[in-house]
Amino acid sequence: MEIKKIEDWGLGLKTPLWIAGPCSAESPEQIEQITNELQGSDVGMFRAGIWKPRTRPNAFEGVGEDALQWLQIPKKKLGIPVTVEVANAKHTEAALKAGIDVLWLGARTTVNPFSVQEICEALKGTDIPVMVKNPMNPDLQLWIGAIERLMKVGIDRIAGIHRGCSSNVPSRFRNNPEWSMPILLKREFPTLSVISDPSHICGNREMIGEVSQAALNFGLDGLMIETHHDPDNAWSDAKQQITPKTLNSLLGTLQVRHSIDEAPELKSELDKQRQTIDVLDQQLIEVLSQRFKAIENIGQYKLEHNLSVFQRDRWDDVINSRLQQAKASGVSEAFMRQLLMDIHDESIKLQEGSMHTSKA
Ligand code: PEP
Ligand code: MN
C-alpha cells in the first residue's frame, strides 16, 4: 500500500498546507470568532483540541465531546476540513460519529504503541485521514511504527506532523526541532506529506516566523499554527498562539521552496554542484581512514613502550589547536568539538582494541 500525499486525499487540499485554529476549543463563540477572523485567508484546514493531554492534573483538560459539533462552524463557513486530536478508542469513535474530516494523534499518543493500536482497532473499516505527530522523544522508530500500524488497518491517507521533541538540556525551544526526524521520515515513506508545527516547537510567539521558514526551507509540506482571537487569554498554550491577523501577515512573508521535480531546468546545475560534494566526501573518508591508520601505529608504539592509551596533555593540545583552526576557517566551534570527540572516541577504541589483539 502506498500512502497518499495530502493533495490526493480528495479533500481539495493543496501544498503547502496551512492548518490553523486554537490549541483548545473553549466555546462555540470562541470557535466562531476565530472562524470569522480566518475568512479570506489561505488556511486549508481548521484544528482544535477537544481532549487535552496535560502534563499536570488540575489544568484545563478540554471541553470534550460537546465541542465536536462546534467544528461544524469553520467547516461550513470556511468550507475547509476540520481536524481534532484523538488519544483513545472512545475519542476516535466520537469523532467519527460527529463527521470530523481528519484525525490527528498527539505526541503523547505516538509514543505509546498500546494507544496507537487501540485507535487503529477503532479505525478498522473506515478510511478517515490521520495525521501523526512525532513522539515526545527523538525516536524515529516510534513515529514510523505508528504510521505502519495505521497502514495495517487500511488507512492510506496519512500525514506526519513534526512538533519537535522534549529534552532536559536548556534550549530556546519548548521542543527541540530535531530536523533530521521529518527528513528521515520522508525518506522512509517517500509519498508521505509532513507538516511542521512551529507553535509546539517554539512555545512562544516570537520564534514562530523563523521556525516556519526553516520548515519550508527543509521542504516540509505545510504548517500547523495555533491561532486564537485572544491568545493571551487562551485556556491552554497561551504564550505560543497568534491571532488570525498575525497568521495572515506571517503567511504573506514566508518563502515557499520548490522540490527539484518542480523545477527540472535547475537540475543540471545542481547536479554539477553536488558532484563537488561527492568528491569532497570521498576525500573526507580517505583522510579519516589515514588518520585511523596513523592512530593504530601510535597505539602499537604505546604498547611496545608500555604507555597508557589516553594522554591528557596531548588531548588538551589537540582540542585547543583544532578549535582555533576551525574558528579561523569559519567552522562552528560546537560542531568541531563534537567531531573531535567522536574521532577521539573511535581512536581510543582502536588503540585499546589493538592492545587486546596484540596480547592474544
Ligand atoms: C496540540 O496540538 O495542541 C498538542 C497537544 O500537541 P502535541 O501532541 O504536539 O503536544
Ligand atoms: Mn497546544
Tab-separated table of C-alpha atoms and ligand atoms in Angstrom:
chain	number	residue	atom	x	y	z
A	1	MET	CA	0.000	0.000	0.000
A	2	GLU	CA	1.264	3.472	-0.814
A	3	ILE	CA	0.493	6.467	1.397
A	4	LYS	CA	-1.403	9.231	-0.409
A	5	LYS	CA	0.005	12.777	-0.393
A	6	ILE	CA	-2.383	15.347	1.057
A	7	GLU	CA	-3.120	16.715	-2.445
A	8	ASP	CA	-4.532	13.267	-3.286
A	9	TRP	CA	-6.762	12.893	-0.220
A	10	GLY	CA	-9.807	14.089	-2.162
A	11	LEU	CA	-10.381	16.969	0.302
A	12	GLY	CA	-9.282	19.766	-2.009
A	13	LEU	CA	-6.038	20.318	-0.073
A	14	LYS	CA	-3.020	21.880	-1.714
A	15	THR	CA	0.588	22.261	-0.615
A	16	PRO	CA	1.935	23.976	1.262
A	17	LEU	CA	-0.997	23.286	3.559
A	18	TRP	CA	-1.653	25.834	6.302
A	19	ILE	CA	-3.559	24.431	9.293
A	20	ALA	CA	-4.854	26.957	11.824
A	21	GLY	CA	-7.153	27.023	14.826
A	22	PRO	CA	-6.891	27.162	18.605
A	23	CYS	CA	-4.901	24.874	20.848
A	24	SER	CA	-8.230	24.094	22.561
A	25	ALA	CA	-11.844	24.593	21.653
A	26	GLU	CA	-13.263	26.688	24.508
A	27	SER	CA	-16.806	27.694	23.496
A	28	PRO	CA	-18.924	27.925	20.330
A	29	GLU	CA	-18.410	31.713	20.467
A	30	GLN	CA	-14.618	31.316	20.528
A	31	ILE	CA	-14.690	28.919	17.536
A	32	GLU	CA	-16.999	31.275	15.659
A	33	GLN	CA	-14.823	34.322	16.369
A	34	ILE	CA	-11.648	32.601	15.181
A	35	THR	CA	-13.523	31.306	12.120
A	36	ASN	CA	-14.727	34.803	11.244
A	37	GLU	CA	-11.235	36.222	11.568
A	38	LEU	CA	-9.874	33.489	9.295
A	39	GLN	CA	-12.301	34.364	6.462
A	40	GLY	CA	-10.394	35.137	3.285
A	41	SER	CA	-7.092	33.600	4.490
A	42	ASP	CA	-5.234	30.793	2.720
A	43	VAL	CA	-5.804	28.380	5.603
A	44	GLY	CA	-6.718	24.936	4.230
A	45	MET	CA	-7.677	23.065	7.420
A	46	PHE	CA	-9.061	24.051	10.826
A	47	ARG	CA	-7.725	22.452	14.013
A	48	ALA	CA	-8.934	22.421	17.620
A	49	GLY	CA	-8.056	20.283	20.634
A	50	ILE	CA	-11.083	18.869	22.426
A	51	TRP	CA	-9.468	16.331	24.741
A	52	LYS	CA	-6.249	17.935	26.016
A	53	PRO	CA	-3.334	15.855	27.298
A	54	ARG	CA	-1.940	17.958	30.165
A	55	THR	CA	1.298	17.266	31.967
A	56	ARG	CA	-0.142	18.015	35.433
A	57	PRO	CA	-3.655	17.344	36.762
A	58	ASN	CA	-5.995	20.263	37.518
A	59	ALA	CA	-5.045	22.040	34.280
A	60	PHE	CA	-7.809	22.559	31.707
A	61	GLU	CA	-8.328	19.162	30.072
A	62	GLY	CA	-10.531	20.185	27.161
A	63	VAL	CA	-14.293	20.591	26.848
A	64	GLY	CA	-14.800	17.074	25.472
A	65	GLU	CA	-17.390	15.699	23.056
A	66	ASP	CA	-19.675	18.767	23.063
A	67	ALA	CA	-17.108	20.675	21.028
A	68	LEU	CA	-17.284	18.184	18.141
A	69	GLN	CA	-20.453	19.924	16.955
A	70	TRP	CA	-18.906	23.395	17.234
A	71	LEU	CA	-16.455	22.407	14.495
A	72	GLN	CA	-19.322	22.485	12.022
A	73	ILE	CA	-18.933	26.283	12.198
A	74	PRO	CA	-15.492	26.546	10.488
A	75	LYS	CA	-16.311	23.579	8.275
A	76	LYS	CA	-19.394	25.345	6.866
A	77	LYS	CA	-18.248	28.960	6.970
A	78	LEU	CA	-14.732	28.402	5.607
A	79	GLY	CA	-15.553	25.329	3.503
A	80	ILE	CA	-12.450	23.508	4.735
A	81	PRO	CA	-11.909	20.170	6.534
A	82	VAL	CA	-11.632	20.135	10.322
A	83	THR	CA	-9.313	18.064	12.496
A	84	VAL	CA	-9.150	17.048	16.184
A	85	GLU	CA	-6.711	15.069	18.316
A	86	VAL	CA	-7.812	11.589	19.410
A	87	ALA	CA	-5.951	9.693	22.112
A	88	ASN	CA	-8.062	6.564	22.631
A	89	ALA	CA	-10.796	4.431	21.039
A	90	LYS	CA	-13.609	6.412	22.697
A	91	HIS	CA	-12.375	9.734	21.266
A	92	THR	CA	-11.956	8.100	17.870
A	93	GLU	CA	-15.492	6.702	17.809
A	94	ALA	CA	-16.977	10.042	18.912
A	95	ALA	CA	-15.008	11.996	16.284
A	96	LEU	CA	-16.007	9.553	13.525
A	97	LYS	CA	-19.661	9.755	14.575
A	98	ALA	CA	-19.559	13.578	14.517
A	99	GLY	CA	-18.259	13.618	10.928
A	100	ILE	CA	-14.843	15.119	11.724
A	101	ASP	CA	-12.839	15.084	8.455
A	102	VAL	CA	-9.311	14.312	9.661
A	103	LEU	CA	-7.934	12.942	12.952
A	104	TRP	CA	-4.536	13.532	14.500
A	105	LEU	CA	-2.529	11.547	17.021
A	106	GLY	CA	-0.675	13.684	19.583
A	107	ALA	CA	2.956	13.305	20.602
A	108	ARG	CA	1.994	11.577	23.851
A	109	THR	CA	-0.004	9.005	21.897
A	110	THR	CA	2.576	8.218	19.209
A	111	VAL	CA	4.993	7.376	21.994
A	112	ASN	CA	2.710	4.548	23.190
A	113	PRO	CA	2.122	1.604	20.822
A	114	PHE	CA	-0.749	0.313	23.015
A	115	SER	CA	-2.698	3.558	22.497
A	116	VAL	CA	-1.870	3.705	18.796
A	117	GLN	CA	-3.040	0.106	18.347
A	118	GLU	CA	-6.281	0.778	20.267
A	119	ILE	CA	-7.040	3.721	17.957
A	120	CYS	CA	-6.191	1.626	14.905
A	121	GLU	CA	-8.671	-1.076	16.025
A	122	ALA	CA	-11.347	1.644	16.302
A	123	LEU	CA	-10.458	2.818	12.783
A	124	LYS	CA	-10.827	-0.620	11.140
A	125	GLY	CA	-13.306	-0.467	8.268
A	126	THR	CA	-13.098	3.334	7.973
A	127	ASP	CA	-10.870	5.352	5.661
A	128	ILE	CA	-10.570	8.670	7.510
A	129	PRO	CA	-7.256	10.505	7.013
A	130	VAL	CA	-4.977	10.534	10.061
A	131	MET	CA	-2.058	12.841	10.866
A	132	VAL	CA	0.587	11.504	13.231
A	133	LYS	CA	2.672	13.806	15.405
A	134	ASN	CA	6.227	12.741	16.166
A	135	PRO	CA	6.678	11.134	19.609
A	136	MET	CA	7.767	13.254	22.604
A	137	ASN	CA	11.260	11.764	22.483
A	138	PRO	CA	13.514	11.766	19.409
A	139	ASP	CA	12.739	8.157	18.460
A	140	LEU	CA	12.080	7.920	14.744
A	141	GLN	CA	11.111	4.245	15.001
A	142	LEU	CA	8.073	5.047	17.184
A	143	TRP	CA	6.894	7.569	14.585
A	144	ILE	CA	7.381	5.041	11.777
A	145	GLY	CA	5.696	2.334	13.866
A	146	ALA	CA	2.536	4.397	14.422
A	147	ILE	CA	2.281	5.050	10.678
A	148	GLU	CA	2.769	1.348	9.904
A	149	ARG	CA	0.031	0.409	12.375
A	150	LEU	CA	-2.387	2.756	10.572
A	151	MET	CA	-1.404	1.306	7.195
A	152	LYS	CA	-2.046	-2.197	8.534
A	153	VAL	CA	-5.699	-1.345	9.224
A	154	GLY	CA	-6.101	0.049	5.709
A	155	ILE	CA	-5.610	3.800	6.268
A	156	ASP	CA	-3.721	5.224	3.282
A	157	ARG	CA	-4.373	8.947	3.785
A	158	ILE	CA	-1.692	9.653	6.384
A	159	ALA	CA	0.477	12.698	7.093
A	160	GLY	CA	3.225	13.346	9.633
A	161	ILE	CA	3.269	16.357	11.933
A	162	HIS	CA	6.682	17.485	13.102
A	163	ARG	CA	6.367	19.148	16.552
A	164	GLY	CA	9.862	18.685	17.963
A	165	CYS	CA	10.975	16.658	20.979
A	166	SER	CA	11.279	17.398	24.660
A	167	SER	CA	14.712	17.445	26.275
A	168	ASN	CA	16.313	18.214	29.623
A	169	VAL	CA	19.050	20.276	28.038
A	170	PRO	CA	18.299	24.012	28.358
A	171	SER	CA	17.239	25.317	24.978
A	172	ARG	CA	15.456	28.283	23.440
A	173	PHE	CA	12.821	25.868	22.109
A	174	ARG	CA	9.961	24.332	24.070
A	175	ASN	CA	10.591	21.222	21.977
A	176	ASN	CA	13.835	20.814	20.055
A	177	PRO	CA	13.139	20.794	16.311
A	178	GLU	CA	15.244	17.668	15.577
A	179	TRP	CA	15.072	18.495	11.854
A	180	SER	CA	16.565	15.166	10.848
A	181	MET	CA	13.430	13.356	12.070
A	182	PRO	CA	10.929	14.676	9.483
A	183	ILE	CA	13.557	14.354	6.774
A	184	LEU	CA	14.316	10.720	7.633
A	185	LEU	CA	10.578	10.002	7.921
A	186	LYS	CA	10.058	11.293	4.389
A	187	ARG	CA	12.921	9.098	3.227
A	188	GLU	CA	11.161	6.076	4.786
A	189	PHE	CA	7.778	6.959	3.207
A	190	PRO	CA	8.528	8.948	0.026
A	191	THR	CA	4.876	9.859	-0.669
A	192	LEU	CA	4.097	10.962	2.898
A	193	SER	CA	3.368	14.667	3.438
A	194	VAL	CA	4.890	16.113	6.606
A	195	ILE	CA	3.541	19.306	8.155
A	196	SER	CA	5.577	21.262	10.711
A	197	ASP	CA	4.064	22.586	13.956
A	198	PRO	CA	6.164	25.642	14.909
A	199	SER	CA	3.781	26.501	17.773
A	200	HIS	CA	4.758	23.458	19.835
A	201	ILE	CA	8.394	23.613	18.725
A	202	CYS	CA	8.789	27.240	19.874
A	203	GLY	CA	6.457	27.505	22.860
A	204	ASN	CA	6.387	31.270	22.222
A	205	ARG	CA	5.089	33.626	19.526
A	206	GLU	CA	8.358	35.362	18.767
A	207	MET	CA	10.153	32.451	17.117
A	208	ILE	CA	7.241	31.098	15.036
A	209	GLY	CA	8.234	33.013	11.884
A	210	GLU	CA	11.818	31.809	11.962
A	211	VAL	CA	10.876	28.147	12.546
A	212	SER	CA	8.114	28.275	9.918
A	213	GLN	CA	10.609	29.462	7.307
A	214	ALA	CA	13.103	26.796	8.369
A	215	ALA	CA	10.416	24.119	7.886
A	216	LEU	CA	9.747	25.357	4.351
A	217	ASN	CA	13.491	25.524	3.656
A	218	PHE	CA	13.706	21.843	4.611
A	219	GLY	CA	10.952	21.075	2.074
A	220	LEU	CA	8.181	20.230	4.534
A	221	ASP	CA	4.663	20.317	3.132
A	222	GLY	CA	2.922	22.860	5.325
A	223	LEU	CA	2.480	24.332	8.783
A	224	MET	CA	0.109	23.836	11.688
A	225	ILE	CA	-0.021	27.066	13.684
A	226	GLU	CA	-2.142	27.561	16.797
A	227	THR	CA	-4.402	30.529	16.188
A	228	HIS	CA	-6.692	32.265	18.695
A	229	HIS	CA	-8.624	35.561	18.549
A	230	ASP	CA	-7.344	36.445	22.061
A	231	PRO	CA	-4.117	34.467	22.568
A	232	ASP	CA	-3.223	35.944	25.963
A	233	ASN	CA	-6.465	34.627	27.414
A	234	ALA	CA	-6.391	31.211	25.755
A	235	TRP	CA	-7.188	28.341	28.136
A	236	SER	CA	-4.095	26.384	27.042
A	237	ASP	CA	-0.763	27.227	25.363
A	238	ALA	CA	-1.483	30.975	25.639
A	239	LYS	CA	2.145	32.006	25.075
A	240	GLN	CA	2.502	30.322	21.710
A	241	GLN	CA	-0.788	31.212	19.989
A	242	ILE	CA	-1.107	34.035	17.469
A	243	THR	CA	-4.114	35.926	16.115
A	244	PRO	CA	-5.562	35.169	12.659
A	245	LYS	CA	-4.328	38.622	11.594
A	246	THR	CA	-0.738	37.862	12.655
A	247	LEU	CA	-1.033	34.477	10.946
A	248	ASN	CA	-2.064	36.104	7.661
A	249	SER	CA	0.824	38.525	7.700
A	250	LEU	CA	3.229	35.699	8.581
A	251	LEU	CA	1.939	33.578	5.680
A	252	GLY	CA	2.472	36.571	3.405
A	253	THR	CA	6.168	36.792	4.298
A	254	LEU	CA	7.077	33.105	4.028
A	255	GLN	CA	9.170	31.973	1.108
A	256	VAL	CA	7.892	28.665	-0.280
A	257	ARG	CA	10.710	26.464	-1.630
A	258	HIS	CA	10.229	24.047	-4.505
A	259	SER	CA	11.359	20.475	-4.878
A	260	ILE	CA	13.709	19.881	-7.789
A	261	ASP	CA	10.953	17.853	-9.539
A	262	GLU	CA	9.003	21.109	-9.887
A	263	ALA	CA	11.967	22.912	-11.471
A	264	PRO	CA	13.700	20.441	-13.850
A	265	GLU	CA	15.604	23.265	-15.626
A	266	LEU	CA	17.724	23.727	-12.487
A	267	LYS	CA	18.686	20.066	-12.248
A	268	SER	CA	21.900	20.025	-14.331
A	269	GLU	CA	23.490	22.951	-12.469
A	270	LEU	CA	22.514	21.400	-9.139
A	271	ASP	CA	23.957	18.034	-10.215
A	272	LYS	CA	27.249	19.747	-11.077
A	273	GLN	CA	27.456	21.395	-7.669
A	274	ARG	CA	26.551	18.107	-5.986
A	275	GLN	CA	29.495	16.393	-7.733
A	276	THR	CA	31.778	18.713	-5.772
A	277	ILE	CA	30.211	17.412	-2.572
A	278	ASP	CA	30.667	13.796	-3.737
A	279	VAL	CA	34.383	14.394	-4.357
A	280	LEU	CA	34.865	16.204	-1.034
A	281	ASP	CA	33.104	13.393	0.848
A	282	GLN	CA	35.403	10.834	-0.786
A	283	GLN	CA	38.405	12.885	0.316
A	284	LEU	CA	37.000	13.213	3.819
A	285	ILE	CA	36.625	9.451	4.144
A	286	GLU	CA	40.134	8.892	2.784
A	287	VAL	CA	41.605	11.377	5.285
A	288	LEU	CA	39.712	9.743	8.166
A	289	SER	CA	40.942	6.320	7.098
A	290	GLN	CA	44.542	7.597	7.036
A	291	ARG	CA	44.086	9.213	10.429
A	292	PHE	CA	42.815	5.973	11.956
A	293	LYS	CA	45.737	4.028	10.448
A	294	ALA	CA	48.176	6.542	11.972
A	295	ILE	CA	46.367	6.154	15.293
A	296	GLU	CA	46.805	2.380	15.166
A	297	ASN	CA	50.524	2.805	14.554
A	298	ILE	CA	50.796	5.091	17.571
A	299	GLY	CA	48.827	2.507	19.571
A	300	GLN	CA	51.354	-0.125	18.608
A	301	TYR	CA	54.195	2.161	19.717
A	302	LYS	CA	52.484	2.892	23.057
A	303	LEU	CA	52.032	-0.830	23.634
A	304	GLU	CA	55.678	-1.620	22.892
A	305	HIS	CA	56.725	1.034	25.404
A	306	ASN	CA	54.039	0.296	27.984
A	307	LEU	CA	52.350	3.740	27.714
A	308	SER	CA	48.656	4.271	28.512
A	309	VAL	CA	46.271	4.963	25.623
A	310	PHE	CA	44.918	8.290	26.904
A	311	GLN	CA	47.477	11.056	27.397
A	312	ARG	CA	45.710	14.088	28.903
A	313	ASP	CA	48.116	16.871	27.874
A	314	ARG	CA	48.181	15.791	24.300
A	315	TRP	CA	44.365	15.691	24.157
A	316	ASP	CA	44.051	19.249	25.549
A	317	ASP	CA	46.531	20.491	22.931
A	318	VAL	CA	44.667	18.736	20.140
A	319	ILE	CA	41.321	20.225	21.184
A	320	ASN	CA	42.614	23.785	21.597
A	321	SER	CA	44.638	23.972	18.420
A	322	ARG	CA	41.906	22.360	16.270
A	323	LEU	CA	39.216	24.652	17.675
A	324	GLN	CA	41.350	27.660	16.830
A	325	GLN	CA	41.947	26.389	13.306
A	326	ALA	CA	38.242	25.668	12.886
A	327	LYS	CA	37.318	29.161	14.022
A	328	ALA	CA	39.764	30.693	11.568
A	329	SER	CA	38.202	28.610	8.780
A	330	GLY	CA	34.629	29.562	9.636
A	331	VAL	CA	33.661	26.135	11.029
A	332	SER	CA	31.489	26.326	14.136
A	333	GLU	CA	33.202	25.576	17.428
A	334	ALA	CA	30.333	23.419	18.704
A	335	PHE	CA	30.429	21.283	15.562
A	336	MET	CA	34.228	20.923	15.659
A	337	ARG	CA	34.220	19.978	19.331
A	338	GLN	CA	31.609	17.252	18.692
A	339	LEU	CA	33.502	15.965	15.651
A	340	LEU	CA	36.778	15.813	17.598
A	341	MET	CA	35.065	13.953	20.449
A	342	ASP	CA	33.672	11.388	18.006
A	343	ILE	CA	37.022	10.947	16.274
A	344	HIS	CA	38.780	10.704	19.631
A	345	ASP	CA	36.323	8.070	20.916
A	346	GLU	CA	36.892	5.983	17.822
A	347	SER	CA	40.679	6.425	18.062
A	348	ILE	CA	40.766	5.324	21.704
A	349	LYS	CA	38.641	2.288	20.851
A	350	LEU	CA	41.012	1.358	18.032
A	351	GLN	CA	44.130	1.735	20.191
A	352	GLU	CA	42.637	-0.093	23.125
A	353	GLY	CA	41.376	-2.853	20.800
A	354	SER	CA	44.781	-3.311	19.221
A	355	MET	CA	46.350	-3.793	22.689
A	356	HIS	CA	43.990	-6.732	23.336
A	357	THR	CA	44.693	-8.212	19.908
A	358	SER	CA	48.422	-7.977	20.470
A	359	LYS	CA	48.182	-9.640	23.903
A	360	ALA	CA	46.218	-12.536	22.428
B	1	PEP	C1	-1.686	20.244	20.414
B	1	PEP	O1	-1.549	20.175	19.182
B	1	PEP	O2	-2.345	21.101	20.990
B	1	PEP	C2	-0.923	19.266	21.245
B	1	PEP	C3	-1.333	18.867	22.446
B	1	PEP	O3	0.205	18.917	20.652
B	1	PEP	P1	1.358	17.842	20.986
B	1	PEP	O4	0.713	16.483	20.938
B	1	PEP	O5	2.301	18.078	19.853
B	1	PEP	O6	1.939	18.189	22.325
B	2	MN	MN	-1.326	23.235	22.085
